[in-house]
Tab-separated table of C-alpha atoms in Angstrom:
chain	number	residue	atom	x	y	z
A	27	UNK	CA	96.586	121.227	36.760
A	28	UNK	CA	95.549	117.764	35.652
A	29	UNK	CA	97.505	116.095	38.194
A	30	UNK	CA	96.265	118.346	41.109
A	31	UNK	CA	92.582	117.402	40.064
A	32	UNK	CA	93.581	113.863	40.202
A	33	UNK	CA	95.034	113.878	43.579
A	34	UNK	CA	91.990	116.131	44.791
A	35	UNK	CA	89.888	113.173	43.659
A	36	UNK	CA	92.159	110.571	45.616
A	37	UNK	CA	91.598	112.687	48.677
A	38	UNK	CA	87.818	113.133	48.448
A	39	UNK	CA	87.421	109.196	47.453
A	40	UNK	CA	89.977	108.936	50.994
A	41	UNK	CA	87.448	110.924	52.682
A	42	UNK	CA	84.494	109.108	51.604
A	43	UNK	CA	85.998	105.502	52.552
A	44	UNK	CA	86.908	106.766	56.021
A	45	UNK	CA	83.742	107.716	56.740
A	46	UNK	CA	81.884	104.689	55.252
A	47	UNK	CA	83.996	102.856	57.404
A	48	UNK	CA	83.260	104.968	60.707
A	49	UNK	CA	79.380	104.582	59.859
A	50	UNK	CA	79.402	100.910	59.470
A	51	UNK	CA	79.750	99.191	63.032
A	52	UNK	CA	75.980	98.675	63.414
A	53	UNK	CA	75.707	97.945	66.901
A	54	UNK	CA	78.725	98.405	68.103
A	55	UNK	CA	78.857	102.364	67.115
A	56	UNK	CA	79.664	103.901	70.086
A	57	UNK	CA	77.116	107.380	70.374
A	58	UNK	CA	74.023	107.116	71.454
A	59	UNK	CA	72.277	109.685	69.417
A	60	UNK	CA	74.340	109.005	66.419
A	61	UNK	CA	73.153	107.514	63.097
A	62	UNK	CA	70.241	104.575	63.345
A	63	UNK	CA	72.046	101.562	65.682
A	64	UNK	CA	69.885	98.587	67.083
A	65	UNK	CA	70.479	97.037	70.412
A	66	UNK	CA	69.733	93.596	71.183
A	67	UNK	CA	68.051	92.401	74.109
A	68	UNK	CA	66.837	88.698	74.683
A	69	UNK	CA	65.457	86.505	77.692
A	70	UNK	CA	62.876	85.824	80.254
A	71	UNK	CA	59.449	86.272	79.442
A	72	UNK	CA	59.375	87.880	83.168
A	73	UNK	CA	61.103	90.793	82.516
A	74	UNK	CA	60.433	91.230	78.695
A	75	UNK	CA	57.404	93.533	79.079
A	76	UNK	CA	58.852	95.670	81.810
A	77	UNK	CA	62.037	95.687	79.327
A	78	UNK	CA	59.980	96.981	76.432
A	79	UNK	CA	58.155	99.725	78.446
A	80	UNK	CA	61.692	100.833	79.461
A	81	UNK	CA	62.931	100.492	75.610
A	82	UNK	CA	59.868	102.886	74.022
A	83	UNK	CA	60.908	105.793	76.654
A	84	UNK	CA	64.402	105.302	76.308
A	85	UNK	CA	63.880	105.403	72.450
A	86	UNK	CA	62.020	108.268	72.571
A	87	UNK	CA	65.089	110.089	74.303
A	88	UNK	CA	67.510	109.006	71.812
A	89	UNK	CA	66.224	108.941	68.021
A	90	UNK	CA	67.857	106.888	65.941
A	91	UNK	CA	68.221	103.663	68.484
A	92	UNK	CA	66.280	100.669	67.926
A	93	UNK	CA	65.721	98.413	70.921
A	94	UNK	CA	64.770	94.746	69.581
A	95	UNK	CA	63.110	92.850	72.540
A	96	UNK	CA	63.406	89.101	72.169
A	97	UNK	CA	61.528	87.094	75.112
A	98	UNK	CA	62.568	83.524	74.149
A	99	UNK	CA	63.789	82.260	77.787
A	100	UNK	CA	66.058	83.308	80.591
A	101	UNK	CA	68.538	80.497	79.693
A	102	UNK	CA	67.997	81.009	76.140
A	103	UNK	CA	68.913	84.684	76.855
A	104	UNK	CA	71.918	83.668	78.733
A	105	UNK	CA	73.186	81.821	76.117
A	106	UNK	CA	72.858	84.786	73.322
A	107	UNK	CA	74.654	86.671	76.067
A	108	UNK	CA	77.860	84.439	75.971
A	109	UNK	CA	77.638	83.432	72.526
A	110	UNK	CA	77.267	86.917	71.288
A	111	UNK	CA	73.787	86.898	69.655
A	112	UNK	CA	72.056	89.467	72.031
A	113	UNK	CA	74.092	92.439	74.028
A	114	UNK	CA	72.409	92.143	76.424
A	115	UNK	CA	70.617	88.619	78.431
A	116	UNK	CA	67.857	88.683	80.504
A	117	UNK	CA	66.943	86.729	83.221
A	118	UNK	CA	64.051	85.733	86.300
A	119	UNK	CA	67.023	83.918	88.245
A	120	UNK	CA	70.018	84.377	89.380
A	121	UNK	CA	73.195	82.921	87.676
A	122	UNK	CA	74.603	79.820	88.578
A	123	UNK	CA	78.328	79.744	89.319
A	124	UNK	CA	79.416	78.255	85.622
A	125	UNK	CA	77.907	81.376	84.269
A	126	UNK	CA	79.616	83.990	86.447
A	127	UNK	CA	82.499	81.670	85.197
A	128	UNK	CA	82.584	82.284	82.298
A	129	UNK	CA	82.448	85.963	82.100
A	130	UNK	CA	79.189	87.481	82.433
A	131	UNK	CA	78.268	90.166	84.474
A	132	UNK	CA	74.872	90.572	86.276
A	133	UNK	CA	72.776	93.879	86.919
A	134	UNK	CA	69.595	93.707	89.139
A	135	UNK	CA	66.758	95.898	87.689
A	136	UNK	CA	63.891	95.066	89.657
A	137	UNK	CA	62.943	92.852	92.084
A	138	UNK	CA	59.982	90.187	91.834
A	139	UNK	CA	57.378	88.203	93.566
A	140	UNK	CA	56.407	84.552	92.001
A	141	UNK	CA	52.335	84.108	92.968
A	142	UNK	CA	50.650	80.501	93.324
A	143	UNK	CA	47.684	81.358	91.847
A	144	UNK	CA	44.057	79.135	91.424
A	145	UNK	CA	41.008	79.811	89.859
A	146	UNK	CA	38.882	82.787	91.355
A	147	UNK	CA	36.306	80.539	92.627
A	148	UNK	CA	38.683	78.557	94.589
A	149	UNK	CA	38.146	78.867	98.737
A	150	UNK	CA	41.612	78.618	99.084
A	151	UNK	CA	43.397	82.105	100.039
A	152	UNK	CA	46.715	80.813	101.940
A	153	UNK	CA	49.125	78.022	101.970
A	154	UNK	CA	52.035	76.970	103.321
A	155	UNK	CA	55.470	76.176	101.102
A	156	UNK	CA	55.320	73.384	102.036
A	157	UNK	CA	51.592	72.328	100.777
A	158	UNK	CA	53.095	74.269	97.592
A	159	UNK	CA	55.306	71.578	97.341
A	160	UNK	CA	53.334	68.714	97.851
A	161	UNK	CA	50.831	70.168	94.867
A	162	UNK	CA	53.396	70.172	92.416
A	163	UNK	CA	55.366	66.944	93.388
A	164	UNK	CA	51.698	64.582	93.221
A	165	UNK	CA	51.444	64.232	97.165
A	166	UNK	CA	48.351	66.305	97.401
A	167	UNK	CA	46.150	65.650	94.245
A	168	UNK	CA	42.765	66.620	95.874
A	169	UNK	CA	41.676	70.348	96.740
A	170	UNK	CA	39.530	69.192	99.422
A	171	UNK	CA	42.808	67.630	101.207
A	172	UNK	CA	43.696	71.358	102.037
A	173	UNK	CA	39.725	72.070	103.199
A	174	UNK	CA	38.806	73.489	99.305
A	175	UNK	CA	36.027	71.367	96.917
A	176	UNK	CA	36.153	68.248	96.358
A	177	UNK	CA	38.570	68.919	93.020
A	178	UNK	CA	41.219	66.965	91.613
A	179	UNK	CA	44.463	69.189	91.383
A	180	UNK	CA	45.252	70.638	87.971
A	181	UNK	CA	48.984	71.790	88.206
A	182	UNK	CA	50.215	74.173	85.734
A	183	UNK	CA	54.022	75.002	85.203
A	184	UNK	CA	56.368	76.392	83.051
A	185	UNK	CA	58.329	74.950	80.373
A	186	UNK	CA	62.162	73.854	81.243
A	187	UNK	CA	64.601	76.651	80.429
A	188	UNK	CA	61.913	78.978	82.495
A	189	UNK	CA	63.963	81.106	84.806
A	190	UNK	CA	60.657	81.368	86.751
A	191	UNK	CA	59.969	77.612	86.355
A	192	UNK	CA	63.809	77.424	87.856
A	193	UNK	CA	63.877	80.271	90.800
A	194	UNK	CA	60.050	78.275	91.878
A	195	UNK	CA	61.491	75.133	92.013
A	196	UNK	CA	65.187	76.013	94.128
A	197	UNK	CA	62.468	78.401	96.578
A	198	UNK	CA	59.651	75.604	96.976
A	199	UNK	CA	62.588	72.884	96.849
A	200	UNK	CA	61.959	70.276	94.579
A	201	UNK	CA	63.755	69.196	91.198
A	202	UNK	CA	62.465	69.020	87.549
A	203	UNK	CA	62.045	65.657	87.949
A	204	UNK	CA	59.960	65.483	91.022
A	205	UNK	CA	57.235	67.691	89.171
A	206	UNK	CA	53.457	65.857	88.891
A	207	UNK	CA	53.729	64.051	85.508
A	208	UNK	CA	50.262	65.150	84.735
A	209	UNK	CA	51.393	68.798	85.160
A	210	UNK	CA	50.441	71.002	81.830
A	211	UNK	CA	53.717	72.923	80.811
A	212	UNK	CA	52.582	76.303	79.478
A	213	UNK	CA	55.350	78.488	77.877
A	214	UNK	CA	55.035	82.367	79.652
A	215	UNK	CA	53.587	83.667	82.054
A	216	UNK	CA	50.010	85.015	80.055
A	217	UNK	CA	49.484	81.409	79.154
A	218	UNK	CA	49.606	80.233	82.180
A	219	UNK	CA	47.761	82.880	83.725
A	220	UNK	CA	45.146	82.039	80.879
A	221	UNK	CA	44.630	78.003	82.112
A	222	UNK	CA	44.532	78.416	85.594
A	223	UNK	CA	41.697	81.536	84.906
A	224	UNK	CA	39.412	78.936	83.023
A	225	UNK	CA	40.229	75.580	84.618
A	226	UNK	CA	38.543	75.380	88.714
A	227	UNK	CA	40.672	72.863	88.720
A	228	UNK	CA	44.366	74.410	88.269
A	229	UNK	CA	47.031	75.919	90.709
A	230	UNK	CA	49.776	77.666	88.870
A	231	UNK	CA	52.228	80.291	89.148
A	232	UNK	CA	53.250	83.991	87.961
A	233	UNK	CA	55.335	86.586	87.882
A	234	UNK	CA	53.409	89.490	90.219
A	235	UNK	CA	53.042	92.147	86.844
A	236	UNK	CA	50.733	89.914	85.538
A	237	UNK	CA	48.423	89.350	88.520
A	238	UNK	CA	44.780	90.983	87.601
A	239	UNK	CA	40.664	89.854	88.915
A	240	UNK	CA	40.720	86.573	86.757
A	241	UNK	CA	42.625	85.003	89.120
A	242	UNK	CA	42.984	84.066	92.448
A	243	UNK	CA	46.622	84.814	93.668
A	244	UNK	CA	47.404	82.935	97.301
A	245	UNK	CA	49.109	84.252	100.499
A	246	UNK	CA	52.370	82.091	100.974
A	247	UNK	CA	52.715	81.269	105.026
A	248	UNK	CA	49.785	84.123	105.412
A	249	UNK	CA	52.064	86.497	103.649
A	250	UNK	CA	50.570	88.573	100.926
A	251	UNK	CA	52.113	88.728	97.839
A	252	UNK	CA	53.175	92.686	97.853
A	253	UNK	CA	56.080	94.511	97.254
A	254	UNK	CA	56.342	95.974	100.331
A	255	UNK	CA	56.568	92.389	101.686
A	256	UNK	CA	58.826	91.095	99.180
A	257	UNK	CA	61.253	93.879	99.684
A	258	UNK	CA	61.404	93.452	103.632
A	259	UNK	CA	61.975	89.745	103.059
A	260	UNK	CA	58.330	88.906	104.329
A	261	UNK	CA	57.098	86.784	101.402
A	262	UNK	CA	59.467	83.818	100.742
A	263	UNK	CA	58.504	83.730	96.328
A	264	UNK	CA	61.016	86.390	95.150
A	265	UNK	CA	63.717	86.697	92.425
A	266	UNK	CA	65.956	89.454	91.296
A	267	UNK	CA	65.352	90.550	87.286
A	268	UNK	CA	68.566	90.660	85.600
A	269	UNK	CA	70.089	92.158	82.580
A	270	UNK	CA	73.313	89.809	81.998
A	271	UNK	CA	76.019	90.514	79.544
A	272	UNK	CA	80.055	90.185	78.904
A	273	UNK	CA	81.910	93.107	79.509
A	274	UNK	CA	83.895	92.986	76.039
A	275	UNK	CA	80.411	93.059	73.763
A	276	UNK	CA	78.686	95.550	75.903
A	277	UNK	CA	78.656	99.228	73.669
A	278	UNK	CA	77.948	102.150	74.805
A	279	UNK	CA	74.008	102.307	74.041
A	280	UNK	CA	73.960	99.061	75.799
A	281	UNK	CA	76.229	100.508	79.125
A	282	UNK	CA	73.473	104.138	78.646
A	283	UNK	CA	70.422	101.873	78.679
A	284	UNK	CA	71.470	100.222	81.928
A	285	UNK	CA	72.444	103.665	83.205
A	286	UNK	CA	68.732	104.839	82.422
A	287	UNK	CA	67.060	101.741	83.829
A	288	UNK	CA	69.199	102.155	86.961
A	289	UNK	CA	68.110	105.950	87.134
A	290	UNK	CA	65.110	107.351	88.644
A	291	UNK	CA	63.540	107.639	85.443
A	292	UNK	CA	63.417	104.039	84.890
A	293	UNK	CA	63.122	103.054	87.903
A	294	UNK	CA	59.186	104.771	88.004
A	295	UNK	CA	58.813	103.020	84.819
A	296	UNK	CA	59.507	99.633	87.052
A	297	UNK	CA	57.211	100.661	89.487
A	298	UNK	CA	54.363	101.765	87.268
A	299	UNK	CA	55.060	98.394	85.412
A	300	UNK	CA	53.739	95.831	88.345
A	301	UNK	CA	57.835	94.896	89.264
A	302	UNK	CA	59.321	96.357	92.107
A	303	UNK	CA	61.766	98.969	92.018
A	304	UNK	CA	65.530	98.835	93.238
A	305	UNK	CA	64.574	100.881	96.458
């Protein structure tokens, strides 16, 4: 009798261990609405709100999954990405060829307008790329050059490691480099939105979601800065938003969270966000 008690214990202290050990893969646990799992997410500051409006209704379908948010970069996110620190990368440009290299695989959200935008009191309403350029490389310096106020030119860009400061530079065509060295570098898109809206002196630029009435956003070529223009290839400032990842770290919340963002779903989240939906 003893010695069926014992071995009822061994098999009850089996049974406990196993399932210790099937509860304990923290992100990696593979069901979606299984115990509490986080998944994490980190990148561009472009597409980290329209990420976290997509995370709260996605965790409201599936209790028990945390989505941590961390908007730190689009090549910082890259780099968690490869290196294993986030799941999933975000990004505001597109991968350069080392990076497909080495593994990771892309997914286009949303698509996304970059706006020059000045201070609301600026007579300026359209430019040309090319006068873009000239701003931000130190060859125009004076508002009134392009028939504004006699204003000296405030430029306003975004720090290196930007994926916006990097798709605005390849579109406009200039280098890091070649950028005004009296330019302010202002980390996100809110700050910068924040200096050019209280300096009549500034030209800057932003992602579209955060264009509102304390700006001034500018007409590129006298294209307006709309979806519907961005889409049909009308306005020349636009970038895809990516979620980036390796194939071998990506679990199955992180494979169902892409589904839903993909899905119709989360792609009226997108639109109702400001970005521009896949179709």
């Amino acid at each position: 009798m003893k010695r069926k008690i014992n071995q009822l214990i061994v098999l009850i202290s089996i049974f406990v261990l196993l399932s210790a050990c099937g509860n304990g893969n923290g992100n990696n646990a593979g069901g979606v609405n299984g115990n509490a799992q986080t998944l994490a997410i980190s990148g561009s500051t472009s597409v980290g709100p329209l990420a976290e409006k997509l995370a709260v209704e996605y965790e409201k379908k599936n209790e028990g999954l945390k989505i941590e948010i961390n908007q730190i970069g689009s090549s910082a996110g890259i780099t968690n990405a490869l290196n294993g620190v986030s799941e999933i990368g975000m990004s505001s440009r597109d991968l350069s060829e080392d990076e497909k290299a080495s593994g990771l695989q892309e997914t286009v959200i949303a698509y996304d307008g970059i706006v020059v935008i000045t201070h609301p009191s600026n007579e300026i309403k359209d430019i040309t790329i090319e006068q873009v350029r000239d701003i931000f490389t130190g060859k125009i310096t004076n508002w009134k050059e392009l028939g504004g106020s006699d204003l000296e030119i405030v430029v306003v860009s975004r720090e290196d490691g930007s994926g916006s400061r990097d798709a605005f530079q390849e579109i406009v065509g200039y280098s890091s480099g070649q950028l005004v060295k009296s330019a302010i570098v202002a980390s996100g898109n809110g700050n910068i939105k924040t200096t050019v809206a209280t300096n009549k002196h500034a030209v800057g630029f932003i992602s579209f979601e955060y264009i509102d009435t304390s700006i001034n956003p500018l007409k590129i070529n006298g294209v307006e800065a709309t979806a519907e223009n961005v889409l049909n290839q009308k306005y020349q400032l636009s970038r895809p938003f990516l979620f980036v990842h390796l194939e071998d770290n990506l679990t199955k919340n992180g494979q169902s969270f892409i589904d839903y963002v993909l899905s119709s779903d989360g792609q009226s989240i997108v639109s109702d966000s400001g970005a521009i939906p896949l179709k």
